[in-house]
Amino acid sequence: MLRLSFILTLVLAPSAFAQAPDTGDVDEPPPAAGEKGAKPVTKPKAPDPEQPGALADKIREAAGGEPAAGGDSGLPDWAPAPDAIQPVDDRGQPLDEREWAATRDLSVGHPFIESHGYMRMRMDMFHNFDLDTYSLSRSLGTSPVLPPLTEIDQQGSNHPEQKSHRYRRGADTLAGANIRFRFDPTLHVNESLRIRTTMDILDNLVLGSTPDGSPRAGFSRPDVSIETFSGSQRPPESGVSGYQDSVRVKRVWGEWRNPLGLTLFGRMGSHWGLGLLANSGNCLDCDFGDNVDRLMHVTKLFDTYLALAWDFPAEGFVGQSGLHTNANQPFGQAHDFDQRDDVNQWVVAIFDRPMSKAEQAIRVEELNGKRKPVFDWGVYNVIRTQPFSSEVKTSVPPSTASDVYLVDAKAFAYIPDLWLSWEYRPRARNSYKLQFEAVGVFGVIEEVPHPAILGDPKVVCVGGTSTDLETCEASGGDLVKQRRRDIQQWGYALEFNARNDQLEWGFQHGAASGDKSPGFGVLDKFPIDPDAEQPDTEVTGFKFDRDYVIDLILFREIIGAVTNAFYVKPWLAYNFIDQDGPDGLQEEKWGFKLAAIYAQALEAKATPGREAPLGLEFDLELYIDQKDTFRWSLAYGLLFPLGAFDRLNDDFSAVEKEPNVAQTLQMGVGLQF
């Protein structure tokens, strides 16, 4: 089985008005496996980690056995395929199976396909995630997670003797299992061109969610009138047996290595730094992943990498040419109907970290041979603008240009991001790594394009004795642009990881700005909601990317992301089985990890209970981890919610209900290639 690494790319998250640049190896790579000048693909033996120069020499010799460039930062590489996909003889004829084992080092002709991906299965049990604060009279609680249906379905089943026998059965638990197969193939066209894609098959499919016989399943079997007698599962089809299709193509992009560097174009994934602002979602337990439509070029100047990108975050209304109807050339090339409703974005990134295989070999020598500390850094600037926004007149998707109208937006955002990394390995099986990322989002929306306030005057007089705009300030009032929203957001995170032989320990800390408007703005409401009783006049709440996960319950499931909070997380792990690879990194480990997380809101008035303390959570995990091949884990989480999740009365003067403990038990297994 081929051992291949995940290939990540660098993008900024659209939800935070940013797309980070993706970059790659711009140096001349070694020849592809099997081509002239290449060495046979072998697994390198682990050298003596204390011998200077030994590790770098071994890694340079193992042309096909090195890890992919970029590592955890998601930066792309131009490493050749580590082994042959289709072996051929000296005349270019395919070899039969009998000759395969003895001829793995023979030449491979272009084009060929390199395969990556994983298959995972997760089983989750959620207990009391509604925190026992749900109110039937208000149809809401302090947690966005609803209780089981048996606790909120007041209609009953009209049973002749007990009409509400389905209601209030004392249920507190939600449970299920889901699967995903991610496939990341790379088509090597020639030595300088390749096409890459990412597709998910049965993407987060809940097992048992598409029975072939069900009253609510479209085109279900007529001979199965109740799910009790369903005999099979149907493939998910959007609008038929589910809300999404069985196969979802998420990314397709091309790469051209040229004398000036590396050029990338298409729809690609994104990751930068720790993943606060842009997160590729390529981890085995991730759910989302950031994608961006982009044209980008990366080059190296004075030992520093420079990336320039032009992004297409949103184009507004797109349709067919001519009469702008779907009936006119329905299978032809669609066009953008106006340039001024486009969201335009430009990225300039500068960073210094090992990218090419030669640079990575030097880095391994510095860490494991010379035992020197190393430092990496990166910073980028993003500018995003949108003059107008295209809105739809009807509740159904527009079919002609007359169904769309333009409104002012005048939106602008500037996003700087700083990433720092320090690593030191004083001796074998001992390492220390510190990473830091800080993000800011600053901008303005001059005209909020929301139908609820389109008819409102742009400027009003507030607090004065006169409502006339000319005499407003003289009468003690203030001129307020009620359709304007200022954007001032910030967030940062710090991670420290240490290893002392079989013992691992560390510390995480981070914070994200909030605002004074009620709610967290992730799972419970929209950040900009003019219909709310207290709409956000200043958009100050920053949200970490949803795939930046620090816990099992509080931020991942209850709030939805780290926002309006600061947190501290010390953790400790011990590996009963612990084996290293030639690069000094762990190849296989069996052990456990214990973590404690305390979180508190920065803006207490925005929480449901008008209190700052969010909660205290303890997470315990047992795991078996074989690098890039196999992972199994069993995790238990226990959350003690605090005053921020109290349920208050209508005038917020007293506590009606205090939250109760939430728990989760989760098991996952993943196969990687």
XYZ file of C-alpha atoms in Angstrom:
673
model
C 0.000 0.000 0.000
C 1.365 3.401 -0.895
C 2.079 5.723 1.948
C 1.044 9.135 0.777
C 0.599 12.358 2.694
C -2.332 14.724 2.638
C -1.756 17.706 0.326
C -3.207 20.866 1.791
C -3.622 24.346 0.323
C -3.701 27.857 1.768
C -6.900 30.009 1.717
C -8.724 32.534 3.910
C -12.184 31.733 5.221
C -14.978 33.471 3.294
C -17.050 33.913 6.471
C -14.306 36.134 7.879
C -13.913 38.217 4.691
C -10.601 36.533 3.866
C -8.945 33.908 1.715
C -5.354 33.022 2.545
C -2.831 32.297 -0.157
C -1.782 28.834 -1.155
C 1.791 28.260 -2.159
C 4.201 25.575 -3.086
C 7.684 24.386 -3.878
C 9.233 26.648 -6.484
C 12.644 24.973 -6.505
C 13.641 22.325 -9.018
C 12.398 19.014 -7.585
C 14.109 15.648 -7.925
C 12.953 13.519 -10.886
C 9.765 11.514 -10.533
C 10.084 7.958 -9.278
C 11.244 5.682 -12.066
C 12.309 8.458 -14.447
C 15.878 9.011 -15.591
C 18.056 10.008 -12.680
C 15.626 8.805 -10.022
C 16.529 6.255 -7.377
C 14.428 3.182 -6.598
C 11.715 3.875 -4.061
C 12.745 2.421 -0.714
C 11.781 3.065 2.852
C 14.772 4.713 4.543
C 16.203 3.176 7.670
C 16.232 5.324 10.768
C 19.726 6.802 11.228
C 21.350 7.609 14.502
C 19.552 10.815 15.566
C 22.581 11.980 17.501
C 24.974 11.837 14.510
C 25.205 15.264 12.790
C 24.368 15.184 9.109
C 23.107 11.601 9.119
C 19.412 12.396 8.968
C 19.714 14.923 6.158
C 21.794 12.505 4.103
C 19.277 9.724 4.559
C 16.344 11.921 3.613
C 18.098 13.174 0.477
C 18.657 9.561 -0.546
C 15.008 8.600 -0.026
C 13.591 10.506 -3.022
C 10.162 8.936 -2.744
C 9.927 8.451 0.984
C 9.914 12.031 2.261
C 6.816 13.570 3.774
C 4.969 16.025 1.557
C 6.010 19.636 1.828
C 3.888 21.962 3.841
C 3.116 19.732 6.792
C 0.470 21.075 9.108
C 0.377 24.498 7.431
C -1.302 23.202 4.301
C 1.222 24.643 1.876
C 1.416 22.625 -1.361
C 4.517 20.893 -2.615
C 5.773 19.597 -5.925
C 7.020 16.237 -4.651
C 6.924 13.395 -7.189
C 4.731 10.368 -6.698
C 6.438 8.061 -4.196
C 5.878 4.911 -6.253
C 4.751 3.661 -9.625
C 1.043 3.572 -10.402
C 1.279 1.691 -13.688
C 4.561 -0.188 -14.277
C 5.898 -0.560 -17.815
C 8.866 -2.374 -19.301
C 11.733 -0.857 -21.315
C 9.556 -0.814 -24.450
C 6.732 0.992 -22.651
C 4.473 -2.082 -22.505
C 2.431 -2.688 -19.323
C 3.685 -5.436 -17.039
C 1.482 -8.284 -15.868
C 0.856 -9.076 -12.195
C 3.587 -11.725 -12.038
C 6.247 -9.136 -12.835
C 4.830 -6.391 -10.613
C 6.579 -7.311 -7.356
C 10.036 -7.479 -8.938
C 9.795 -4.324 -11.067
C 8.460 -1.591 -8.799
C 11.396 0.644 -9.714
C 10.808 0.610 -13.486
C 9.904 3.795 -15.331
C 6.459 5.377 -15.215
C 5.184 7.295 -18.198
C 3.164 10.508 -18.032
C 0.365 11.034 -17.401
C -0.172 9.051 -14.204
C -2.384 9.411 -11.126
C -1.267 9.756 -7.525
C -3.943 8.941 -4.938
C -4.534 10.269 -1.437
C -7.487 10.293 0.927
C -9.162 8.614 3.863
C -12.202 6.661 4.940
C -13.659 7.373 8.355
C -16.533 6.312 10.582
C -17.636 8.232 13.681
C -20.130 7.233 16.353
C -21.446 9.935 18.685
C -23.658 9.973 21.765
C -24.771 13.403 23.016
C -26.384 13.588 26.450
C -28.267 16.693 27.606
C -26.852 19.037 24.985
C -29.934 21.261 25.440
C -28.586 21.877 28.989
C -32.130 21.402 30.402
C -32.939 25.056 29.663
C -35.435 24.594 26.805
C -38.740 26.435 27.340
C -41.823 24.974 25.649
C -43.734 28.242 25.943
C -40.951 30.206 24.208
C -39.816 27.345 21.942
C -36.180 28.092 22.702
C -33.460 27.576 25.278
C -30.017 28.892 26.094
C -28.471 26.130 23.962
C -29.132 25.986 20.201
C -29.342 22.185 20.463
C -32.975 21.098 20.831
C -34.085 18.300 23.164
C -35.176 14.976 21.615
C -38.491 15.122 19.738
C -40.262 13.181 22.484
C -39.649 16.140 24.806
C -40.984 18.897 22.539
C -43.692 17.188 20.436
C -46.879 18.273 22.233
C -49.260 17.048 19.534
C -49.038 13.413 20.572
C -50.380 10.778 18.195
C -54.119 11.162 18.872
C -54.127 7.783 20.573
C -57.722 7.085 21.695
C -56.719 6.323 25.291
C -53.539 8.368 25.771
C -53.393 11.178 23.244
C -49.983 12.501 24.286
C -48.199 9.244 24.967
C -45.205 10.358 22.828
C -44.666 13.519 24.851
C -42.291 13.929 27.816
C -40.757 10.496 27.924
C -37.713 11.711 29.865
C -35.297 11.473 26.929
C -31.972 13.317 27.134
C -29.773 11.491 24.622
C -29.115 11.869 20.909
C -26.924 9.281 19.169
C -25.897 8.177 15.697
C -23.054 7.232 13.366
C -21.724 8.804 10.167
C -19.162 8.028 7.458
C -17.130 9.842 4.803
C -14.752 8.732 2.050
C -12.469 11.542 0.898
C -10.541 11.058 -2.343
C -7.696 13.426 -3.303
C -6.259 12.290 -6.654
C -3.489 14.162 -8.494
C -3.086 13.786 -12.260
C 0.561 14.344 -13.231
C 0.341 15.584 -16.834
C 4.113 15.983 -17.138
C 6.994 17.137 -14.977
C 5.659 20.685 -14.690
C 1.872 20.316 -14.991
C -0.636 18.582 -12.764
C -4.362 18.646 -12.024
C -5.643 18.106 -8.500
C -9.084 17.560 -7.039
C -10.890 16.774 -3.801
C -14.155 14.886 -3.668
C -16.195 13.461 -0.811
C -18.240 10.296 -1.277
C -21.138 9.802 1.159
C -20.031 13.026 2.830
C -20.882 12.830 6.561
C -23.701 10.436 5.722
C -25.691 9.510 8.828
C -26.018 5.744 8.800
C -29.626 4.668 8.369
C -30.765 8.063 7.041
C -31.750 6.913 3.526
C -33.936 3.789 3.868
C -35.490 2.497 0.662
C -38.906 2.398 2.300
C -40.060 5.489 4.156
C -43.139 7.730 4.088
C -40.882 10.793 3.782
C -38.504 9.375 1.132
C -39.185 10.424 -2.443
C -39.818 7.581 -4.897
C -39.749 5.046 -2.062
C -40.746 1.433 -2.508
C -44.548 1.099 -2.674
C -44.461 -2.261 -0.913
C -42.883 -0.779 2.242
C -45.370 1.401 4.072
C -43.407 1.789 7.310
C -39.691 2.039 8.020
C -39.861 -1.035 10.233
C -39.804 -3.203 7.108
C -37.218 -1.234 5.102
C -34.833 -3.730 3.550
C -32.031 -1.585 2.129
C -30.468 1.875 1.914
C -30.790 4.224 -1.044
C -27.922 6.344 -2.342
C -28.317 9.967 -1.218
C -29.769 12.189 -3.957
C -30.389 15.876 -3.436
C -34.110 16.578 -3.327
C -35.016 12.879 -3.539
C -33.587 10.922 -0.630
C -31.530 13.617 1.067
C -30.304 17.193 0.937
C -27.021 16.401 -0.835
C -25.724 14.004 -3.472
C -23.659 10.867 -2.910
C -20.578 12.394 -4.577
C -19.593 16.006 -3.902
C -16.702 17.489 -5.881
C -15.343 20.241 -3.660
C -12.098 21.281 -5.331
C -10.530 21.164 -8.790
C -7.435 23.178 -9.634
C -4.387 23.158 -11.853
C -0.730 23.799 -11.069
C 2.011 24.916 -13.450
C 5.614 24.947 -12.316
C 7.570 27.444 -14.411
C 10.889 29.328 -14.246
C 9.195 32.177 -12.353
C 7.696 29.963 -9.654
C 4.416 28.104 -9.209
C 1.094 29.199 -10.729
C -2.210 27.831 -9.408
C -5.705 28.350 -10.821
C -9.172 26.957 -10.110
C -11.146 26.103 -6.981
C -8.736 25.029 -4.274
C -8.615 24.442 -0.541
C -7.024 26.762 1.968
C -5.040 26.644 5.175
C -2.844 29.158 6.932
C -0.981 28.959 10.216
C -3.010 27.379 12.992
C -6.204 27.623 10.955
C -8.049 30.386 12.825
C -9.013 32.310 9.714
C -8.482 29.748 6.977
C -8.675 26.034 7.604
C -8.453 23.378 4.899
C -10.577 20.955 6.907
C -8.278 18.128 5.830
C -7.869 16.651 9.297
C -9.384 13.232 9.895
C -12.056 14.624 12.248
C -12.836 17.867 10.382
C -16.293 18.594 8.942
C -16.101 21.696 6.765
C -13.013 22.983 4.959
C -12.472 26.339 3.267
C -12.443 26.547 -0.535
C -11.631 29.525 -2.730
C -11.862 30.312 -6.448
C -8.443 31.731 -7.177
C -5.649 32.645 -9.565
C -2.332 32.766 -7.699
C 1.402 32.855 -8.288
C 4.111 31.997 -5.761
C 7.804 32.753 -6.117
C 10.900 33.058 -3.963
C 12.763 36.348 -3.533
C 15.828 36.787 -1.311
C 15.198 33.538 0.602
C 11.601 34.614 1.300
C 8.440 33.390 -0.401
C 6.012 35.851 -1.985
C 2.443 34.931 -2.981
C 0.081 37.127 -5.024
C -3.540 36.073 -5.517
C -6.699 37.316 -7.195
C -9.796 35.685 -5.700
C -13.439 35.387 -6.771
C -15.414 35.094 -3.492
C -18.796 35.997 -5.053
C -19.988 37.099 -8.510
C -23.606 37.999 -7.865
C -26.305 36.801 -10.252
C -25.029 34.508 -13.015
C -27.091 33.325 -15.980
C -27.138 32.572 -19.692
C -26.402 35.110 -22.396
C -28.958 36.620 -24.760
C -32.315 37.054 -23.003
C -30.780 36.002 -19.666
C -33.179 33.093 -19.286
C -32.489 29.459 -18.536
C -34.300 28.555 -21.754
C -31.648 30.315 -23.828
C -28.582 28.083 -24.265
C -29.222 26.173 -21.016
C -26.104 24.055 -21.486
C -23.855 26.841 -22.753
C -21.463 29.135 -20.946
C -23.081 31.148 -18.143
C -22.023 34.767 -17.586
C -21.842 37.253 -14.760
C -24.551 39.884 -15.352
C -22.738 42.782 -13.683
C -19.241 43.524 -12.438
C -20.208 45.996 -9.743
C -22.020 43.436 -7.601
C -18.913 41.221 -7.484
C -16.928 40.645 -4.326
C -13.333 41.393 -5.290
C -10.369 40.202 -3.281
C -6.591 40.567 -3.534
C -3.996 38.807 -1.397
C -0.326 39.591 -0.790
C 1.502 37.117 1.450
C 5.116 36.945 2.597
C 6.445 33.988 4.560
C 9.596 32.093 5.419
C 9.459 28.349 6.074
C 11.001 25.257 4.423
C 9.054 24.447 1.259
C 11.277 22.527 -1.156
C 12.573 19.048 -0.435
C 16.113 20.407 -0.110
C 14.937 22.991 2.431
C 13.110 20.315 4.385
C 16.222 18.135 4.494
C 18.200 21.073 5.880
C 15.477 21.682 8.466
C 15.605 18.055 9.650
C 19.398 18.330 9.922
C 19.085 21.517 11.997
C 16.540 19.980 14.364
C 17.768 16.404 14.714
C 21.426 16.686 13.722
C 22.732 20.028 14.942
C 20.019 20.292 17.631
C 19.381 23.947 16.854
C 16.102 25.817 17.472
C 14.333 26.976 14.296
C 11.939 29.835 13.622
C 9.304 30.306 10.884
C 6.988 33.208 10.199
C 4.338 34.380 7.785
C 2.159 37.430 7.237
C -0.371 38.362 4.597
C -2.651 41.233 3.757
C -6.090 40.800 2.256
C -8.306 43.484 0.733
C -11.934 42.736 -0.109
C -14.513 45.085 -1.676
C -18.133 44.955 -2.897
C -19.795 48.079 -4.388
C -23.306 46.625 -4.880
C -25.239 43.544 -3.838
C -27.661 41.700 -6.120
C -30.936 40.804 -4.410
C -33.796 38.597 -5.608
C -37.398 39.814 -5.830
C -39.003 36.379 -5.481
C -38.684 33.550 -2.964
C -37.671 31.097 -5.695
C -34.335 31.087 -7.558
C -34.287 33.768 -10.278
C -34.839 32.632 -13.855
C -34.447 35.976 -15.669
C -32.552 39.215 -15.143
C -35.821 40.991 -14.260
C -35.996 38.904 -11.062
C -32.834 40.580 -9.747
C -32.180 44.124 -8.554
C -29.048 45.876 -7.286
C -28.719 47.679 -3.955
C -25.853 49.679 -2.514
C -23.411 47.886 -0.240
C -20.139 49.846 -0.389
C -18.431 47.149 1.655
C -14.705 47.144 2.354
C -12.522 44.927 4.542
C -8.821 44.761 5.306
C -7.530 41.597 6.978
C -3.966 41.235 8.285
C -2.812 37.881 9.680
C 0.431 37.053 11.486
C 1.755 33.528 12.104
C 4.869 32.626 14.134
C 6.401 29.224 14.869
C 9.356 28.141 17.039
C 10.618 24.563 17.429
C 13.472 22.945 19.340
C 14.545 19.303 19.746
C 17.375 19.258 22.313
C 17.807 15.479 22.046
C 16.103 12.418 20.616
C 12.460 11.921 21.695
C 12.386 15.373 23.272
C 10.835 18.349 21.506
C 9.218 21.719 22.154
C 7.055 23.668 19.716
C 5.351 27.030 20.127
C 2.963 28.554 17.562
C 1.037 31.820 17.558
C -1.476 33.342 15.161
C -3.215 36.718 15.374
C -5.928 37.996 13.016
C -7.687 41.314 12.567
C -10.652 42.214 10.355
C -11.294 45.924 9.834
C -13.773 47.516 7.459
C -17.195 48.978 6.879
C -20.535 48.252 5.201
C -21.956 51.643 4.262
C -25.367 50.266 3.230
C -26.531 46.971 4.720
C -28.264 45.222 1.768
C -31.169 43.841 3.770
C -34.806 44.076 2.576
C -36.016 44.958 6.077
C -34.249 48.327 6.063
C -34.000 49.217 2.377
C -36.814 51.731 2.759
C -35.415 53.308 5.920
C -33.688 56.689 5.693
C -29.914 56.454 5.562
C -29.389 59.090 8.256
C -31.624 59.803 11.277
C -31.420 62.086 14.308
C -31.190 60.244 17.618
C -31.414 61.751 21.107
C -32.245 65.322 20.160
C -35.310 67.491 20.675
C -35.605 67.884 16.914
C -35.759 65.199 14.251
C -34.653 67.605 11.535
C -31.213 66.623 10.260
C -30.021 70.212 9.865
C -30.844 71.164 13.471
C -30.182 67.728 14.989
C -26.802 68.404 16.557
C -27.847 71.845 17.753
C -30.774 70.253 19.617
C -28.464 67.805 21.403
C -28.919 64.878 19.043
C -26.574 62.727 17.009
C -26.681 61.977 13.310
C -26.717 58.192 12.974
C -26.212 56.251 9.757
C -28.603 53.473 10.700
C -27.773 51.370 7.653
C -24.021 51.534 8.252
C -22.087 48.756 9.999
C -18.489 49.161 11.135
C -16.325 46.028 11.228
C -13.703 45.719 13.965
C -12.807 42.126 14.809
C -9.782 40.381 16.265
C -8.690 36.976 17.454
C -5.560 35.095 18.418
C -4.455 31.637 19.523
C -1.338 30.169 21.084
C -0.306 26.509 21.135
C 2.586 25.015 23.089
C 3.374 21.303 22.661
C 6.136 19.417 24.470
C 7.366 15.842 24.368
C 9.608 14.102 26.881
C 10.016 10.535 25.710
C 6.614 8.837 26.187
C 5.104 11.814 28.020
C 3.483 14.660 26.077
C 2.059 17.837 27.555
C 1.036 21.263 26.443
C -1.049 24.378 26.778
C -3.490 26.207 24.508
C -4.878 29.683 24.896
C -6.890 31.952 22.663
C -9.450 34.716 22.461
C -11.958 36.075 19.964
C -13.702 39.433 20.145
C -17.446 39.653 20.712
C -20.171 42.284 20.551
C -22.906 43.485 22.873
C -25.819 42.261 20.775
C -27.520 39.199 22.357
C -26.409 35.826 21.020
C -23.191 34.243 19.825
C -23.922 34.689 16.106
C -22.921 31.187 14.980
C -25.708 28.644 15.490
C -28.262 30.888 17.172
C -28.550 33.956 14.875
C -27.085 35.901 11.961
C -24.297 38.380 12.805
C -26.038 41.151 10.827
C -29.775 40.879 11.491
C -31.801 44.115 11.167
C -34.932 42.208 12.261
C -33.461 41.500 15.695
C -34.698 43.469 18.703
C -31.178 44.808 19.198
C -29.450 44.654 15.785
C -25.667 44.767 15.585
C -24.665 48.312 14.650
C -21.015 47.323 14.958
C -19.814 43.977 13.653
C -17.146 43.240 16.257
C -17.618 39.530 16.915
C -14.783 37.457 15.425
C -15.278 33.727 14.903
C -12.546 31.129 14.707
C -12.847 28.791 11.748
C -15.240 25.962 12.594
C -12.561 23.356 11.877
C -10.258 24.817 14.536
C -11.435 22.453 17.260
C -10.275 22.715 20.879
C -12.902 20.634 22.712
C -15.717 18.100 22.351
C -18.800 19.984 23.569
C -18.758 23.695 24.478
C -17.397 25.415 21.374
C -17.744 22.576 18.865
C -21.386 21.645 19.542
C -23.080 24.234 21.801
C -21.709 27.573 20.544
C -20.475 26.392 17.137
C -17.057 28.110 17.110
C -14.780 30.118 19.361
C -16.299 33.609 19.527
C -16.821 36.261 22.215
C -14.576 34.278 24.539
C -11.149 33.575 25.892
C -10.094 30.094 26.929
C -7.258 28.194 28.563
C -6.562 24.510 27.945
C -3.792 22.555 29.688
C -3.412 18.942 28.555
C -1.385 15.823 29.299
C -0.829 12.634 27.270
C 1.083 9.406 27.801
C 1.982 6.877 25.112
C 2.344 3.244 26.139
C 3.672 2.482 22.643
C 5.757 5.210 21.012
C 7.863 4.762 17.844
C 9.665 7.444 15.824
C 10.419 7.725 12.114
C 13.671 8.858 10.414
C 12.595 12.500 10.589
C 12.294 12.383 14.382
C 8.502 12.518 14.304
C 6.224 9.905 15.819
C 5.288 7.084 13.423
C 3.032 5.143 15.794
C 1.656 5.731 19.273
C -0.880 4.112 21.597
C -1.932 6.116 24.623
C -4.353 8.483 26.307
C -4.851 12.245 26.538
C -6.540 14.275 29.288
C -7.473 17.945 28.819
C -9.289 20.622 30.822
C -10.839 23.706 29.187
C -12.131 26.800 30.945
C -13.832 29.545 28.915
C -15.296 32.942 29.707
C -17.156 35.493 27.591
C -15.581 38.864 26.826
C -18.992 40.554 26.440
C -21.171 39.178 29.228
C -24.310 41.002 28.029
C -24.300 38.998 24.807
C -24.682 35.634 26.571
C -28.140 34.166 27.342
C -27.577 34.444 31.096
C -25.894 37.889 30.986
C -22.928 36.342 32.825
C -19.302 35.956 31.718
C -18.378 32.379 32.823
C -19.178 29.980 29.959
C -18.143 26.616 31.320
C -15.554 24.104 32.472
C -14.990 20.990 30.351
C -12.936 17.828 30.828
C -12.052 15.595 27.862
C -10.440 12.141 28.002
C -9.309 10.270 24.884
C -7.823 6.813 24.270
C -6.132 6.444 20.880
C -4.140 4.281 18.487
C -2.390 6.424 15.883
C -0.279 5.165 12.968
C 0.926 8.198 11.008
C -0.909 8.725 7.695
C -2.302 5.172 7.823
C -4.686 4.367 10.671
C -6.293 6.036 13.677
C -8.764 4.788 16.294
C -10.022 6.818 19.243
C -12.544 6.639 22.064
C -13.289 9.984 23.734
C -15.433 11.112 26.658
C -16.352 14.722 27.366
C -17.962 16.285 30.434
C -19.159 19.918 30.398
C -20.184 21.927 33.455
C -22.021 24.950 31.961
C -21.876 28.103 34.057
C -23.856 31.321 34.463
C -23.646 32.385 30.812
C -26.213 29.667 29.999
C -28.758 30.554 32.705
C -32.298 30.980 31.408
C -33.632 34.374 32.498
C -37.201 35.635 32.708
C -38.697 38.002 30.155
C -37.285 41.191 31.691
C -33.892 39.573 32.470
C -34.296 40.313 36.170
C -34.189 36.768 37.570
C -32.928 33.278 36.751
C -35.677 30.847 35.758
C -33.528 27.789 35.135
C -29.881 26.941 35.654
C -28.118 24.703 33.110
C -27.217 21.108 33.883
C -24.222 18.968 32.969
C -23.737 17.784 29.362
C -21.798 14.667 28.337
C -20.618 12.952 25.173
C -19.098 9.603 24.234
C -17.484 9.409 20.798
C -15.637 6.691 18.912
C -13.921 7.125 15.568
C -11.873 5.025 13.186
C -10.049 6.227 10.073
C -8.032 4.620 7.288
C -5.620 6.964 5.490
C -3.589 6.587 2.310
